[in-house]
Short mmCIF file of C-alpha atoms in Angstrom, two decimals:
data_model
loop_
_atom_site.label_atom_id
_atom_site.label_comp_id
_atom_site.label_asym_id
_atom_site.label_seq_id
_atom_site.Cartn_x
_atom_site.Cartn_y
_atom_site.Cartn_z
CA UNK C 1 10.25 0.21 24.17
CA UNK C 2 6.18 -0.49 24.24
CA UNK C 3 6.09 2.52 26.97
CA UNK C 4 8.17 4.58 24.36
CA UNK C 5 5.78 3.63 21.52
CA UNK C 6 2.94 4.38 23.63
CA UNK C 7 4.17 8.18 24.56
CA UNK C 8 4.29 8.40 20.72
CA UNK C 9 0.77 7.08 20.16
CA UNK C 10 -0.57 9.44 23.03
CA UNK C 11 1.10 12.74 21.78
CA UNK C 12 -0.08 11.94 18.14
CA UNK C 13 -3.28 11.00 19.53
CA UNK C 14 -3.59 14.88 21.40
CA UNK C 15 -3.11 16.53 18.11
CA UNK C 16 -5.69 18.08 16.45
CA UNK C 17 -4.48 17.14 13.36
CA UNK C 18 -4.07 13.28 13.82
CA UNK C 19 -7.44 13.67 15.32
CA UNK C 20 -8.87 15.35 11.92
CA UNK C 21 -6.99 12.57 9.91
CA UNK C 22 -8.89 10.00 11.53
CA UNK C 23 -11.92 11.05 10.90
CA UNK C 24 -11.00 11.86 7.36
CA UNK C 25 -9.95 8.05 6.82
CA UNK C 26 -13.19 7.07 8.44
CA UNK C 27 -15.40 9.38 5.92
CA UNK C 28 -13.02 7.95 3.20
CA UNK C 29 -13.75 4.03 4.06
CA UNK C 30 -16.77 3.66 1.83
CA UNK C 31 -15.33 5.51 -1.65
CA UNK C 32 -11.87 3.50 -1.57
CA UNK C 33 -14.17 0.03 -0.63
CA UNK C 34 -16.01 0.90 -3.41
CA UNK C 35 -12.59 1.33 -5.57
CA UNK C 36 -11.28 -1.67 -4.28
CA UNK C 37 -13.99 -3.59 -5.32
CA UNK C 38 -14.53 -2.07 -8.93
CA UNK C 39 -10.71 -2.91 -9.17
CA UNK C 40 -11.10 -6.38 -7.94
CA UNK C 41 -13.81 -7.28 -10.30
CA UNK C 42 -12.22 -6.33 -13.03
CA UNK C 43 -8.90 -8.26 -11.80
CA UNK C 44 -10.81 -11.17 -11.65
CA UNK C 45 -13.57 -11.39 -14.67
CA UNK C 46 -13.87 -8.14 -16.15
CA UNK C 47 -11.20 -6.97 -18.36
CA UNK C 48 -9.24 -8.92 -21.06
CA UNK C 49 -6.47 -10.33 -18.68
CA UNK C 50 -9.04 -11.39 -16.07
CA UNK C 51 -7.41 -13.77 -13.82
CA UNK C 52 -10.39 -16.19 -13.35
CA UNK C 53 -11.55 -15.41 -16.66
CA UNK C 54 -8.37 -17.07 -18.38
CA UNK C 55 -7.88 -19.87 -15.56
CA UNK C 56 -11.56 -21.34 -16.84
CA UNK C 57 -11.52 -19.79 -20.00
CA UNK C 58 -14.53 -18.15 -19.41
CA UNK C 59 -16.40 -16.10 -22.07
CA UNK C 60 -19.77 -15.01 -20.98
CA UNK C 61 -18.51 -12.40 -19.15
CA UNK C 62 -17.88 -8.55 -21.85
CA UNK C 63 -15.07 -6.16 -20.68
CA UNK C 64 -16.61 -3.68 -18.54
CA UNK C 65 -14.95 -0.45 -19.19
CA UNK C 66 -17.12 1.56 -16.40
CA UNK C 67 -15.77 -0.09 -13.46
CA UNK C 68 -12.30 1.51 -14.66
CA UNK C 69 -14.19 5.22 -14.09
CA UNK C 70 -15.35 3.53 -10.70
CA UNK C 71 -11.88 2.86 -9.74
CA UNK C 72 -10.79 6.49 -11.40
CA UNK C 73 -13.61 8.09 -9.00
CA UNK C 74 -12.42 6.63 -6.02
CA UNK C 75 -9.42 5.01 -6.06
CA UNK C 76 -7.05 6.94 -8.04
CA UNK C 77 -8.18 10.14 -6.64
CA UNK C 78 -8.70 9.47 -3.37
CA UNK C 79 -5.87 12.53 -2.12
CA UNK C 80 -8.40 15.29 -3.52
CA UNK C 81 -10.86 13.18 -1.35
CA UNK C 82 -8.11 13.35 1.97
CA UNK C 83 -8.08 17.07 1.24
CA UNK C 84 -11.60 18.20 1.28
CA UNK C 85 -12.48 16.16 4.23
CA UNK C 86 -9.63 17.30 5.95
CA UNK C 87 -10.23 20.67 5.34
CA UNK C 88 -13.46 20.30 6.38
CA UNK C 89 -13.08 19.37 9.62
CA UNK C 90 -9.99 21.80 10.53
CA UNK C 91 -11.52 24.58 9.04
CA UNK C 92 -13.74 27.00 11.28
CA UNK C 93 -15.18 28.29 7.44
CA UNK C 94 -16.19 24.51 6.37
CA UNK C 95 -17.29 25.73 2.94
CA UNK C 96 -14.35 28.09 2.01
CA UNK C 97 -11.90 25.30 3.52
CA UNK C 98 -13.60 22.94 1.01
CA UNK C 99 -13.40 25.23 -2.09
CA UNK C 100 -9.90 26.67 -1.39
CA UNK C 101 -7.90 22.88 -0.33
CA UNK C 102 -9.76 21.54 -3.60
CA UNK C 103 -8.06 24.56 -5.88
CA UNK C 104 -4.76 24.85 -3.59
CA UNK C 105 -4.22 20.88 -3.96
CA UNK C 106 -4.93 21.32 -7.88
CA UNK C 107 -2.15 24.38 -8.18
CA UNK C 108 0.07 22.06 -6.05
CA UNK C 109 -0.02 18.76 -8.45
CA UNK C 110 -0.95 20.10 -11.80
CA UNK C 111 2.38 19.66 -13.61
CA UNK C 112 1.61 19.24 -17.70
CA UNK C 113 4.06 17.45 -19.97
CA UNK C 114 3.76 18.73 -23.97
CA UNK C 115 0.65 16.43 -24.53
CA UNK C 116 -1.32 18.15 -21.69
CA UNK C 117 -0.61 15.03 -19.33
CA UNK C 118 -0.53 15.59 -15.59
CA UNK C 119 3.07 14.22 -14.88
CA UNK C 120 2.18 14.07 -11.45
CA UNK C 121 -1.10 12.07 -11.39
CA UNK C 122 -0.35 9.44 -9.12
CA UNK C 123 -0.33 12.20 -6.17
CA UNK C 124 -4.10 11.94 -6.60
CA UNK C 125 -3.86 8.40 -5.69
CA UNK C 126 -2.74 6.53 -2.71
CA UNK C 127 0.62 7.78 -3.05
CA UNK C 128 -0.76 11.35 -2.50
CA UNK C 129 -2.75 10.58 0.43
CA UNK C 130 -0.10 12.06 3.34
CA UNK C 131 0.41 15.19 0.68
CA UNK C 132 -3.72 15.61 1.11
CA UNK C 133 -3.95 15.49 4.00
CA UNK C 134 -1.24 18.09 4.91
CA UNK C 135 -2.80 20.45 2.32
CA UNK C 136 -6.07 20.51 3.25
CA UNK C 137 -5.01 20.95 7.01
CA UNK C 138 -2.61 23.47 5.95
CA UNK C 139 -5.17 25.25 4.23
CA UNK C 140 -7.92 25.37 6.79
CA UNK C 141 -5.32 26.59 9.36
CA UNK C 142 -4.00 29.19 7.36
CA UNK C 143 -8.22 30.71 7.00
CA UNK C 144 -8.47 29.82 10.41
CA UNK C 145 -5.45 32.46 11.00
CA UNK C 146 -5.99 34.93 8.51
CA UNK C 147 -9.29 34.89 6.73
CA UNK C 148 -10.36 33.96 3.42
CA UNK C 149 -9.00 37.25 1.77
CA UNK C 150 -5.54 37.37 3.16
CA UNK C 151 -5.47 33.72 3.61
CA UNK C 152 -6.31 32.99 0.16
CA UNK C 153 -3.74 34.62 -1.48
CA UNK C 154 -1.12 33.30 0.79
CA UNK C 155 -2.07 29.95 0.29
CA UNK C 156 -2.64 30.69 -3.70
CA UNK C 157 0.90 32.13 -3.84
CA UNK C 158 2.25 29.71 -1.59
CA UNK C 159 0.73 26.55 -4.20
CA UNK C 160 2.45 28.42 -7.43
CA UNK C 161 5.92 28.98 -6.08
CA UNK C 162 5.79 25.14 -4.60
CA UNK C 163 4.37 23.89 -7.58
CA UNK C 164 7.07 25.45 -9.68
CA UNK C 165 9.74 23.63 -7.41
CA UNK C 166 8.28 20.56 -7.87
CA UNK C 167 7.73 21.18 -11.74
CA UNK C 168 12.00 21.17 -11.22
CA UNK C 169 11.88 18.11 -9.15
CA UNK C 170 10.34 16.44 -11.79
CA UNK C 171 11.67 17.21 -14.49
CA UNK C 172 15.24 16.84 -13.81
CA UNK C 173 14.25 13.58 -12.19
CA UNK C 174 14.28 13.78 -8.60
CA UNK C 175 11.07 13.01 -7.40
CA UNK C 176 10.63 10.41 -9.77
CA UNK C 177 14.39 8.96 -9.08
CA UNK C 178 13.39 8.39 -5.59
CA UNK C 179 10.72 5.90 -6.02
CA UNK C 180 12.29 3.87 -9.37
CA UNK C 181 15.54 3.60 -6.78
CA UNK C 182 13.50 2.21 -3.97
CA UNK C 183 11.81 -0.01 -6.61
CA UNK C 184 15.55 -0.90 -8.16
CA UNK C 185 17.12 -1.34 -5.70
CA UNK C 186 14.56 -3.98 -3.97
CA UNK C 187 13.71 -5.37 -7.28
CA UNK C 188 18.04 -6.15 -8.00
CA UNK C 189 19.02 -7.72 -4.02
CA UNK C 190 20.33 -10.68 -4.51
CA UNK C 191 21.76 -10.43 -0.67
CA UNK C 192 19.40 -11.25 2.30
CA UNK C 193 20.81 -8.04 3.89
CA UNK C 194 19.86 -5.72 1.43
CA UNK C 195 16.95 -7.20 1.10
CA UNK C 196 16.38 -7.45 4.49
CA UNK C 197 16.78 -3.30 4.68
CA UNK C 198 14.75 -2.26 1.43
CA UNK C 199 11.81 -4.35 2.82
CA UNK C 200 11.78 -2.32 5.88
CA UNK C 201 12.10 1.13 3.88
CA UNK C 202 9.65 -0.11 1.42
CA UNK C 203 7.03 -0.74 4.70
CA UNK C 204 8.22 2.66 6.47
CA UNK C 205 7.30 4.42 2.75
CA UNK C 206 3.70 2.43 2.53
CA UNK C 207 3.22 3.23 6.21
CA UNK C 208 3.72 7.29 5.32
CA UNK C 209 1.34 6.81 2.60
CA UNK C 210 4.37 6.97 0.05
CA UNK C 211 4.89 3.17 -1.07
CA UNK C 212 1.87 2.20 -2.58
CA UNK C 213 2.62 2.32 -6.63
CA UNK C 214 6.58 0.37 -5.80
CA UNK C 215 6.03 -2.72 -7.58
CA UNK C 216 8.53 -5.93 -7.00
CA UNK C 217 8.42 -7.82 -10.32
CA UNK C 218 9.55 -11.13 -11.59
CA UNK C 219 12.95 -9.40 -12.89
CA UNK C 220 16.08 -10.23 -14.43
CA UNK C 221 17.24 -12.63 -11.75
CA UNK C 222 14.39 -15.03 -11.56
CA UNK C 223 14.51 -15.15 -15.30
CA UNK C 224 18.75 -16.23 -14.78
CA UNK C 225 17.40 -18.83 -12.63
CA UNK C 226 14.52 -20.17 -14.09
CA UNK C 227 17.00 -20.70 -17.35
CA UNK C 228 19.77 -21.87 -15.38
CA UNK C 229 17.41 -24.33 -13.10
CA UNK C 230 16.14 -25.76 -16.61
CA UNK C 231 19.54 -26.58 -17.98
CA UNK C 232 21.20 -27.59 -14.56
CA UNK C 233 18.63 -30.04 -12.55
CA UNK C 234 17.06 -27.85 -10.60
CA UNK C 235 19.87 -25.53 -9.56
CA UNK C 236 19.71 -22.21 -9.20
CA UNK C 237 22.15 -18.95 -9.23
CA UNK C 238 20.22 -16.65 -7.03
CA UNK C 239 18.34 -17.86 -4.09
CA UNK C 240 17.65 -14.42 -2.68
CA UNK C 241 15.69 -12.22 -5.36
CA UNK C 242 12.43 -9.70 -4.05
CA UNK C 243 9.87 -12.72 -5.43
CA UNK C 244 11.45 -15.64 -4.03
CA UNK C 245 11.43 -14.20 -0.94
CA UNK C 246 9.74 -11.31 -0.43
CA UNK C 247 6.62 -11.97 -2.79
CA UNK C 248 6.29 -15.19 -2.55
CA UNK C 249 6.38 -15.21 1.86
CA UNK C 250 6.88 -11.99 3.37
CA UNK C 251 5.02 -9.77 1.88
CA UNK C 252 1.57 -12.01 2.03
CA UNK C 253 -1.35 -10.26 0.76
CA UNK C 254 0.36 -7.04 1.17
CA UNK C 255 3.56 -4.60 2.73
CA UNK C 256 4.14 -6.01 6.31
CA UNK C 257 1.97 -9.08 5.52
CA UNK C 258 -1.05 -6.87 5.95
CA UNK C 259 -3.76 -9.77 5.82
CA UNK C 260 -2.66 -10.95 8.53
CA UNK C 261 -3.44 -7.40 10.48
CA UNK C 262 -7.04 -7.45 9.01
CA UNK C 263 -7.52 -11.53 10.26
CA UNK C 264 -6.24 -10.30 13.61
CA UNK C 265 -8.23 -7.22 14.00
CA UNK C 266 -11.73 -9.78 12.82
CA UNK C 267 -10.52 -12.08 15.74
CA UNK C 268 -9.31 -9.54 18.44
CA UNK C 269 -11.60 -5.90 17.90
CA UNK C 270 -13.85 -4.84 20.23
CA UNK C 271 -15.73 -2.67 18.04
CA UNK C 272 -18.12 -4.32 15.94
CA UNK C 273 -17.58 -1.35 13.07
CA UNK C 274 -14.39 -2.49 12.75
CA UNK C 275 -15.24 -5.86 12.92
CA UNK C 276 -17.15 -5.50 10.22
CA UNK C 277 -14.96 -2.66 7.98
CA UNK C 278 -11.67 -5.64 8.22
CA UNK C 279 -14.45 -8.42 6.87
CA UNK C 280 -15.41 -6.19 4.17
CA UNK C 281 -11.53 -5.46 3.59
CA UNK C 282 -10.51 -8.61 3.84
CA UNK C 283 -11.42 -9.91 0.44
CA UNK C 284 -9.77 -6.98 -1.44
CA UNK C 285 -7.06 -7.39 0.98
CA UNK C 286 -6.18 -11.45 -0.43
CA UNK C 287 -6.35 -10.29 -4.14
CA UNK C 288 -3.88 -7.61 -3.17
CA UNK C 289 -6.07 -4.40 -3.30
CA UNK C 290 -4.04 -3.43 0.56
CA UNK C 291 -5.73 0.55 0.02
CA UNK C 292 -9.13 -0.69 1.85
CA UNK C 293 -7.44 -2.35 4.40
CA UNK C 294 -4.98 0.33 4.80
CA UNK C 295 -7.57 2.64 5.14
CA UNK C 296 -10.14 0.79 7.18
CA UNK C 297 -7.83 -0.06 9.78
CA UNK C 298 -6.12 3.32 10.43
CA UNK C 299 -2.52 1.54 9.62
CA UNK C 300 -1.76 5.11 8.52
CA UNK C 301 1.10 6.89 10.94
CA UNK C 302 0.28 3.86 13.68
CA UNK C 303 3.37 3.65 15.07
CA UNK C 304 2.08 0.11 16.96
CA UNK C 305 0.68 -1.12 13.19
CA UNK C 306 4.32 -0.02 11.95
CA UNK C 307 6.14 -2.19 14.60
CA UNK C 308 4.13 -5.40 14.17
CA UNK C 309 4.32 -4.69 10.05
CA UNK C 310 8.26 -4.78 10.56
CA UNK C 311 8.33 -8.08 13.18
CA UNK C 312 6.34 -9.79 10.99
CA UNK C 313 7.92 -9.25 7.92
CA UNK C 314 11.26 -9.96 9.14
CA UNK C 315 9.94 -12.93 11.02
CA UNK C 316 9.04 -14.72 7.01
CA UNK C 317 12.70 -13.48 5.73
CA UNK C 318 14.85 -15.10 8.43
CA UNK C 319 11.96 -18.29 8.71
CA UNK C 320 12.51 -18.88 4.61
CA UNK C 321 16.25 -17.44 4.38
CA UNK C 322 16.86 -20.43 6.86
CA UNK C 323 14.99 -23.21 5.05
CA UNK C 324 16.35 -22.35 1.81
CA UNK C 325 20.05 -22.08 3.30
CA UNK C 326 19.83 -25.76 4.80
CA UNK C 327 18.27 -26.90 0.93
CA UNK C 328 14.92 -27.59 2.88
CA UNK C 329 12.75 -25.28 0.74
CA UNK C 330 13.59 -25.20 -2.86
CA UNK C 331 13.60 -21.84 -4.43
CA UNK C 332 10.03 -20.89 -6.36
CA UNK C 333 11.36 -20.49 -10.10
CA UNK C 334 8.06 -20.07 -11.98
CA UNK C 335 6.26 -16.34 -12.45
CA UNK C 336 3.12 -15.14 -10.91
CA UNK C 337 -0.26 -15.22 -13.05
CA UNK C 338 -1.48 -11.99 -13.91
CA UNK C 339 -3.96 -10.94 -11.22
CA UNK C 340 -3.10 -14.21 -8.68
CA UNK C 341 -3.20 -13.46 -4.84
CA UNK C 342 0.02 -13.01 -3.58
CA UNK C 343 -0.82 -15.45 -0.64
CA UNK C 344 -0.31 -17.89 -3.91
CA UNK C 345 2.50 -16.83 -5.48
CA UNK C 346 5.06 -19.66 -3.71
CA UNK C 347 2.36 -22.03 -4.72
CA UNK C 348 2.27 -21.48 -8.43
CA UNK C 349 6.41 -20.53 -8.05
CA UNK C 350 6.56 -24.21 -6.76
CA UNK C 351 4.14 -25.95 -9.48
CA UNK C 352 1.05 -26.59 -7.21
CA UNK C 353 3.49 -27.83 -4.53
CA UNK C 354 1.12 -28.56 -1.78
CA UNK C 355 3.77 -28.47 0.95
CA UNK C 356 4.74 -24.85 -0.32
CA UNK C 357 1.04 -23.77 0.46
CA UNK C 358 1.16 -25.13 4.26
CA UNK C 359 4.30 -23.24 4.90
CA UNK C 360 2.51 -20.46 3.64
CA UNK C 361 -0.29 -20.52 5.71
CA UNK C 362 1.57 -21.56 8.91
CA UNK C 363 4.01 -18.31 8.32
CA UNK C 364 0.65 -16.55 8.03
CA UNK C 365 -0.58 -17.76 11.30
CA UNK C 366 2.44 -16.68 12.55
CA UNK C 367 2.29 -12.95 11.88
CA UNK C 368 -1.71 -13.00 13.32
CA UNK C 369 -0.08 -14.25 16.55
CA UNK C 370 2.49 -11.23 15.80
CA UNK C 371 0.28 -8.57 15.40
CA UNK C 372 -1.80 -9.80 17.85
CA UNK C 373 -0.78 -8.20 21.12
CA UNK C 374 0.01 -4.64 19.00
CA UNK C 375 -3.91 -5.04 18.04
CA UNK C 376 -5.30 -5.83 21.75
CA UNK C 377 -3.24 -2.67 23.05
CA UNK C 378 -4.75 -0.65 20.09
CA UNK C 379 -7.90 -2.08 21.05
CA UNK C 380 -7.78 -1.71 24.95
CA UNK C 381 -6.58 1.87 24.37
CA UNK C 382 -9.61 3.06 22.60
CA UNK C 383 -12.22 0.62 23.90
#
């Protein structure tokens, strides 16, 4: 199977795209660190709801509303960014690739509701980072082939007749069905299969580049037994829900327990850039901003990345489905703080349960050693 994965790695390796994509998410680095960080700040002291602001009732420090236009900047547009530098790179006319995959990517997402509102804003974000990245290497192949003049209006026709498809998508609910059913559908298991198989489709979408606004909140179930725990000693009705299992263990710090990728790559790299890109990820990383470390570590369409994201998630389902099935682990009733690290979530779930953290960090341990030999192959491949 490793052989298998490595034939993969090596053809996407030879293409000229995958090449161009890596240096795109190299050049991109800095402006989502930079979002990362703006958002963190504000998670933590600078907005109403900060979450260290309201654990020590802090008031010295004003609502910054600038560090929002930070995160818009970088963040929440990073996809234009994917598409320019993309473009740039494929293109053999670097300044007409730029101008035309900027204007072709605008044509492609602009889709206005009656207010003016860009329904399909979030394709600027992470979400729209594979969708970038095709454009703008679409678009600098397509000048490559034909020029700017014929070119152009290909492309220019091309971006209206696919932007009025998706204007139908959307707004007969497709596009935007597909990621509230994912989000559903994970957010109602109350079976360890089901949840077992939605975790690995929600990692497969976050590994495309497609995952990264699904949400798994504190929902209807953990609310049933959180009511039912109160009024019955302690029992509950659903052991298996997406936060007492997957947010609260599995999915530490991140999809695929990505923290524990980021630890392993500080331990095991060779390079000393990336050494020093996972430190500088790794902070963002534990307060749940995953796009740095996504990004810094090329997770993006690594098939060896994907493998040791699935392992290691389904290594913390079948390690907590087990405890809680022999009544060894009690189930985490209590809801997340606004803005807490997930690596906390069991803790505060379990009242400052001190046990609860250790399992934590020993299933953390656990996925380093997981990832660990899909890192040193990474790393002896391009060493």
């Amino acid at each position: 199977m490793l052989s298998n994965l490595l034939d993969i790695d090596d053809w996407l390796k030879k293409h000229v795209f995958v090449r161009n994509m890596n240096q795109t998410l190299d050049q991109l680095f800095p402006i989502v660190l930079i979002g990362a960080v703006s958002a963190l700040l504000q998670k933590l002291f600078f907005s109403r709801e900060a979450y260290l602001r309201e654990i020590f009732h802090l008031k010295i420090f004003p609502t910054m509303y600038f560090l929002q236009n930070i995160t818009d900047l970088t963040l929440a547009t990073v996809a234009l960014y994917a598409t320019v530098l993309m473009a740039y790179y494929t293109a053999q006319n670097k300044g007409a690739g730029v101008v035309v995959s900027m204007m072709v990517f605008y044509f492609l997402t602009y889709q206005p509701d009656e207010h003016g509102v860009n329904l399909a804003g979030r394709a600027y974000g992470m979400n729209g980072l594979l969708l970038g990245l095709v454009c703008g290497y679409f678009v600098a192949q397509m000048l490559n082939l034909y020029g700017l003049r014929k070119g152009g209006g290909l492309l220019f026709l091309s971006a209206i007749a696919l932007n009025f498809l998706a204007g139908w998508l959307i707004y007969n609910g497709y596009v935007e069905l597909f990621f509230t059913d994912v989000q559903q559908r994970l957010n109602n298991q109350t079976n360890i299969g089901g949840l077992f198989i939605w975790s690995q489709v929600l990692l497969l979408l976050t590994w495309l580049g497609l995952g990264h606004n699904i949400v798994l909140n504190y929902n209807q179930f953990d609310y049933q037994n959180l009511h039912y725990a109160l009024q019955h000693n302690g029992k509950v009705r659903y052991p298996v829900s997406s936060y007492t299992i997957l947010n609260q263990y599995a999915n530490l710090a991140g999809v695929g327990a990505i923290v524990a990728l980021v630890i392993c790559v500080i331990i095991c790299s060779y390079s000393k850039a990336r050494r020093r890109r996972a430190r500088l990820a790794l902070l963002p990383t534990i307060f749940n901003q995953t796009s740095v470390a996504f990004i810094a570590l090329n997770y993006f369409l690594n098939p060896l990345y994907l493998i040791g994201g699935a392992l290691a998630t389904s290594f913390n389902i079948l390690v907590v489905y087990g405890l809680l099935s022999l009544n060894i682990l009690p189930v985490g009733l209590y809801p997340p703080l606004k803005g807490a690290p997930s690596l906390f979530y069991a803790f505060i779930a379990n009242r400052g349960a001190w046990g609860i953290l250790l399992l934590v960090i020993c299933l953390l341990f656990c996925d380093i050693l997981i990832y660990m030999p899909f890192v040193k192959v990474v790393e002896s491949r391009e060493k």
